[in-house]
Short mmCIF file of C-alpha atoms in Angstrom, two decimals:
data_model
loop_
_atom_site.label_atom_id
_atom_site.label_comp_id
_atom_site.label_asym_id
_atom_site.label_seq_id
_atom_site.Cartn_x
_atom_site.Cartn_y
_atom_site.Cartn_z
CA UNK A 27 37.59 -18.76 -3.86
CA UNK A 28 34.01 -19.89 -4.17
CA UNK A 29 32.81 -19.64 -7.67
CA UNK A 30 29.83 -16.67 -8.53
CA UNK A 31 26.64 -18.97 -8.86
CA UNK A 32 24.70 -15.88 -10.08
CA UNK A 33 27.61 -15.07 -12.37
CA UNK A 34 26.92 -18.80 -14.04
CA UNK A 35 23.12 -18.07 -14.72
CA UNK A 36 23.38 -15.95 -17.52
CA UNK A 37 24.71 -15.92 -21.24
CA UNK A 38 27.10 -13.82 -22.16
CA UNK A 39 28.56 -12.49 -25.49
CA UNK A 40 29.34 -15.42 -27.93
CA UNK A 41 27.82 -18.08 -25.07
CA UNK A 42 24.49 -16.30 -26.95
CA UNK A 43 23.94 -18.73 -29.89
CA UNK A 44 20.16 -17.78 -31.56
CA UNK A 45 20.18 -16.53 -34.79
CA UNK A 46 17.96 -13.28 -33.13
CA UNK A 47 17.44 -11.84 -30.07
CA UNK A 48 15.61 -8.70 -28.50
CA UNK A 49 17.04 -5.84 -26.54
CA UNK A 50 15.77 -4.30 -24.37
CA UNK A 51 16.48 -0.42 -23.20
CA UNK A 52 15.39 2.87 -21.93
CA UNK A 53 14.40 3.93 -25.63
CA UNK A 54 11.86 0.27 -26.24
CA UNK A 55 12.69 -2.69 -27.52
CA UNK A 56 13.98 -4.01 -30.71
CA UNK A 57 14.46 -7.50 -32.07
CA UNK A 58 17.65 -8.02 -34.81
CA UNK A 59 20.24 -10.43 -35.08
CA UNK A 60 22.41 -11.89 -32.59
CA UNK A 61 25.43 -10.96 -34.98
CA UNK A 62 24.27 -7.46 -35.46
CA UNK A 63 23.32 -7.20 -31.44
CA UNK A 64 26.69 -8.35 -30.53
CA UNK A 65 28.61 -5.79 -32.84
CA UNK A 66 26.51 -3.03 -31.20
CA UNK A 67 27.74 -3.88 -28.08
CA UNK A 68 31.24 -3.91 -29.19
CA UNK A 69 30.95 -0.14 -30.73
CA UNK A 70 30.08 0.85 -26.83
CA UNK A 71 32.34 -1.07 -25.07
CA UNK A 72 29.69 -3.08 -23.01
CA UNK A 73 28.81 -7.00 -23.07
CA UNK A 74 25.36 -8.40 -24.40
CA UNK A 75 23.71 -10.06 -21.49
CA UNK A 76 20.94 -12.65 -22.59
CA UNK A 77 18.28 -11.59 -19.38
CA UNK A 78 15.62 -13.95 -20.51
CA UNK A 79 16.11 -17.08 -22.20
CA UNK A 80 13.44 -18.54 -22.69
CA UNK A 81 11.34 -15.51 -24.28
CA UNK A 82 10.80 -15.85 -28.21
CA UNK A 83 13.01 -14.61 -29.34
CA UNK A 84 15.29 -14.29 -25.88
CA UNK A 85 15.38 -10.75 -24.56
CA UNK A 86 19.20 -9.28 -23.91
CA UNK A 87 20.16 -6.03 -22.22
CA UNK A 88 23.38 -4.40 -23.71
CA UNK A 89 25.41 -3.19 -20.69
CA UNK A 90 28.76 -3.94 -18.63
CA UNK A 91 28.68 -7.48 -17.36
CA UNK A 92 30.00 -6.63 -13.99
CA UNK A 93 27.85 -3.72 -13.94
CA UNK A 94 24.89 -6.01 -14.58
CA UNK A 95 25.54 -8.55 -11.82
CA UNK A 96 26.14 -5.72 -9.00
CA UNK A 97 22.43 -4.47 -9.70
CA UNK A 98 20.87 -7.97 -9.81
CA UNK A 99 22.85 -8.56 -6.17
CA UNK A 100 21.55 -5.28 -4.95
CA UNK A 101 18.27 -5.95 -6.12
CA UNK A 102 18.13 -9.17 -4.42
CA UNK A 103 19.32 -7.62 -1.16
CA UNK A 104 16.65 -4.83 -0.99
CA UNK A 105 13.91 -7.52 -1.90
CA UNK A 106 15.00 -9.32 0.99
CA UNK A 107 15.34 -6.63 3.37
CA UNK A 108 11.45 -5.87 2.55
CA UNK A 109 10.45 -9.20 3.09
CA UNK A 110 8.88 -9.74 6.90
CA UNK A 111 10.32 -12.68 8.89
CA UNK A 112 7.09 -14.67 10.55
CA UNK A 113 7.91 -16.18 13.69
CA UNK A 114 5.24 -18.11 15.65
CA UNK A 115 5.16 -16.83 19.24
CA UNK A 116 3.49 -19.30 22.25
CA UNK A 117 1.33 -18.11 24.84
CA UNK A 118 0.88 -20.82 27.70
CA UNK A 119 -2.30 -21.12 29.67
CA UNK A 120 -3.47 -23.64 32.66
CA UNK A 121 -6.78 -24.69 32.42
CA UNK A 122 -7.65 -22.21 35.63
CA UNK A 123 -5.53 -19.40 34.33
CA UNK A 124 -6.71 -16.65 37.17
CA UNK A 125 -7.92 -13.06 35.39
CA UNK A 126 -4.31 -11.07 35.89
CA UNK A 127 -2.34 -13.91 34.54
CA UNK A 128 -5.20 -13.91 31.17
CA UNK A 129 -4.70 -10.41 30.92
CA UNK A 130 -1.00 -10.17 31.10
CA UNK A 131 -0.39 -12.44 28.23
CA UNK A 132 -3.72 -11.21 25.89
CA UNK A 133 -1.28 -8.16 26.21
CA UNK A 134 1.67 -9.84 24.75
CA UNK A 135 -0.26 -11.71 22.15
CA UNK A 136 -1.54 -8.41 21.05
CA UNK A 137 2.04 -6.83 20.71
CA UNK A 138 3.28 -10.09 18.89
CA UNK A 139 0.63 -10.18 16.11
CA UNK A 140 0.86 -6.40 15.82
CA UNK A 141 4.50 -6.69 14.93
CA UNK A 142 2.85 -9.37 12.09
CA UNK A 143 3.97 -12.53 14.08
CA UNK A 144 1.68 -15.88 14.32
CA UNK A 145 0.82 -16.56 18.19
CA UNK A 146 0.21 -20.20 18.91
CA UNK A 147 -1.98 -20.25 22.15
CA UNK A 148 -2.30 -23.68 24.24
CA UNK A 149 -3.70 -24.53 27.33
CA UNK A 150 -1.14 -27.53 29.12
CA UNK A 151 -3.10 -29.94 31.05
CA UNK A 152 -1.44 -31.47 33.70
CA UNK A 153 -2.24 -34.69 35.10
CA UNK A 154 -6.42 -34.79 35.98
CA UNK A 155 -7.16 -31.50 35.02
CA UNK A 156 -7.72 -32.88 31.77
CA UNK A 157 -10.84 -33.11 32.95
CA UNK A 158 -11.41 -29.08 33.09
CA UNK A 159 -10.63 -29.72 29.03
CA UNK A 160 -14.01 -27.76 28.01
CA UNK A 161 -12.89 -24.92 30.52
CA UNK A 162 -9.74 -24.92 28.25
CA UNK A 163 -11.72 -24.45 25.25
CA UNK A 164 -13.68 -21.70 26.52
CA UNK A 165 -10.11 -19.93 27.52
CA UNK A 166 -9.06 -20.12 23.91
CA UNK A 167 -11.87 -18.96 22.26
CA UNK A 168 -12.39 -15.90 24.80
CA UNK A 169 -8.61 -15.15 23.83
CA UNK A 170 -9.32 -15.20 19.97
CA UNK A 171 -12.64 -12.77 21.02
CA UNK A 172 -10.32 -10.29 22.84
CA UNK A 173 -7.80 -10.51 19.84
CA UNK A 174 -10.27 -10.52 16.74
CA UNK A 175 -8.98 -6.43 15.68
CA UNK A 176 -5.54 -7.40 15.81
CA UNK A 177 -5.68 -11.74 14.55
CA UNK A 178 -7.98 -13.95 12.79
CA UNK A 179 -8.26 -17.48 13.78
CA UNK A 180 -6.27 -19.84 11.71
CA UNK A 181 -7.64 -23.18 13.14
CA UNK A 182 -10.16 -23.45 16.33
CA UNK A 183 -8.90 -25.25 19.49
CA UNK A 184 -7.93 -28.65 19.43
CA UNK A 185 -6.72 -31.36 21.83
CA UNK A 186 -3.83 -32.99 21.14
CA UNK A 187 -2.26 -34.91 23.77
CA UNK A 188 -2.20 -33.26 26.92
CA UNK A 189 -2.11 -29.66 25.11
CA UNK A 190 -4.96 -27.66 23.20
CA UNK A 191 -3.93 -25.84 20.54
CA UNK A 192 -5.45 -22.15 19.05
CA UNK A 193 -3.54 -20.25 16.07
CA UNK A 194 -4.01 -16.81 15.22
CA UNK A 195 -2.39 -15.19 12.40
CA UNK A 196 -2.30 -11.54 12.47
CA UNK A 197 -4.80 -9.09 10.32
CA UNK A 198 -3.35 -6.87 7.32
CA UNK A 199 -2.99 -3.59 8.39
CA UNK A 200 -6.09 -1.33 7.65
CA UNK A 201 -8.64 -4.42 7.35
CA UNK A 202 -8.67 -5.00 11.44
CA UNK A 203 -12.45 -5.68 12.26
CA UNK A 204 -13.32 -2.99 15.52
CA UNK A 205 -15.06 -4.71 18.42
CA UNK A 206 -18.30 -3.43 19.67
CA UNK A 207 -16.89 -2.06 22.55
CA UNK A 208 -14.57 0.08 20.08
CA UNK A 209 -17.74 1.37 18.35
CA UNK A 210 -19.93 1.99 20.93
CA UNK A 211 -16.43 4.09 22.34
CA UNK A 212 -16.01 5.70 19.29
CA UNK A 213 -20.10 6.60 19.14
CA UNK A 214 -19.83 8.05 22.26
CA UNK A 215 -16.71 10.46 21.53
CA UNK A 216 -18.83 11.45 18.58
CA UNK A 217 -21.95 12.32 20.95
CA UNK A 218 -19.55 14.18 23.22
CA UNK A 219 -17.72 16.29 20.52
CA UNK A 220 -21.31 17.32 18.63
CA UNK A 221 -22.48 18.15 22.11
CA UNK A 222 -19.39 20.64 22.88
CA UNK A 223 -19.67 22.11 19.28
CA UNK A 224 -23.91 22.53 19.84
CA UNK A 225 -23.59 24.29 23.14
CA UNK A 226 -20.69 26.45 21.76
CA UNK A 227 -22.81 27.32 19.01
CA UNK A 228 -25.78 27.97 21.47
CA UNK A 229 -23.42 31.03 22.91
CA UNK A 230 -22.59 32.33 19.78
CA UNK A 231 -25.84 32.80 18.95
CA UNK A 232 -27.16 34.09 22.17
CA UNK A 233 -24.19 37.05 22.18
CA UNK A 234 -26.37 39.07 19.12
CA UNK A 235 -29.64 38.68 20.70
CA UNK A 236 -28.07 40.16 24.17
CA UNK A 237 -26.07 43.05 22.30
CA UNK A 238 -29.85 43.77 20.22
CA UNK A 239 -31.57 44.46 23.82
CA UNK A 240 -28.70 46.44 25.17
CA UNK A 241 -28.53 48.44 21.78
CA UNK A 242 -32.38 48.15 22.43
CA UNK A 243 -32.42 49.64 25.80
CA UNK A 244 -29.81 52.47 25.20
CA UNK A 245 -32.07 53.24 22.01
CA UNK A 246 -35.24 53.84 24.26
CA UNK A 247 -33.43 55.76 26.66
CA UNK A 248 -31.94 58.21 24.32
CA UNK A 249 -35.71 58.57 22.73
CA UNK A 250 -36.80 59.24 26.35
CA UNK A 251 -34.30 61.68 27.28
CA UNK A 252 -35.03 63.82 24.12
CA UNK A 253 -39.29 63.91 24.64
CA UNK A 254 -38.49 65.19 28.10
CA UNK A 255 -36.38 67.71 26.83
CA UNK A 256 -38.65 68.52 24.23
CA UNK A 257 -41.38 68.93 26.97
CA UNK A 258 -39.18 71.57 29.27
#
């Protein structure tokens, strides 16, 4: 049986050998001596656990040992289950990449660096198109354009070899920059939904005026039927 390396890191009991040390607990904290901190934990049946060691004086928690190293292990497993795994996706362009091809893989980028990967974009050129190497550059930086709400460019393109390289990491959530053609979308929703609201308002507002002439008209006919009787 493998040995506990966690179990090895900390102090325990009479392993603690400063003349003081602090403990820590719900209620504060309280510095005394190790002697005195060590008969404490005897009169409740737990262990004195030195936590931080090199703290002036070194801070101790009095609790069960075993008790003590299943938290730290659990604690160490939910910080690990919170921490996100980066993996670096490729996207692979030719230097004449044709429009549905571009668009099928600015998709893909888009869904790996909203998932918080790293996309690593290159454009391969084979044999003499290295010649078409500026077309290649324009290619990358239109893909970093189409991509700027969702990834920020980590280096610009680059030749190396026969490849040319593009990185784009991806935004934190919230702080994604909104392309024009997001605003001026956006604007015109706005436009739309003021319009709808102003027109329904408009109706609203006509509905009195029209009920005041009816109510206007019945009012001048019941005036006009009493003179004529009035006059037989």
């Amino acid at each position: 049986m493998k040995p506990d390396k966690k179990q090895n890191q900390y102090r325990v009991n009479e392993q603690i050998r400063v003349r003081e040390v602090r403990i820590v607990g719900e209620s504060g904290s309280t510095v005394m001596p190790t002697r005195e901190a060590l008969d404490m934990a005897r009169q409740q049946g737990v262990d004195l656990v030195e936590i931080s060691p090199n703290a002036n004086p070194p801070v101790c928690r009095l609790i069960d040992y075993s008790k003590f190293l299943y938290q730290q292990k659990k604690r160490a497993k939910e910080m690990k289950a919170k921490q996100v795994k980066v993996e670096v996706k490729e996207i692979r362009f030719g230097p004449q990449t044709d429009e549905h091809d571009y668009q099928f893989k600015l998709k893909h980028a888009r869904e790996f660096l909203e998932e918080g990967n790293k996309v690593r974009a290159y454009v391969f050129f084979r044999g003499r198109s290295i010649l078409f190497k500026e077309q290649g550059e324009v290619l990358l930086l239109r893909f970093a354009n189409d991509l700027e709400e969702v990834g920020k460019v980590e280096s610009m393109p680059s030749l190396e070899g026969k490849k040319m390289f593009l990185y784009l990491a991806p935004k934190k959530a919230g702080v994604a920059k909104k392309s024009q053609q997001a605003r001026d979308r956006e604007n015109a929703e706005a436009e739309l939904k003021e319009a709808k609201r102003q027109q329904t308002a408009d109706i609203d507002a006509e509905a009195p005026a029209n009920g005041g002439l009816f109510a206007n008209a019945k009012i001048s006919a019941d005036a006009l039927k009493k003179l004529t009787e009035t006059e037989d």
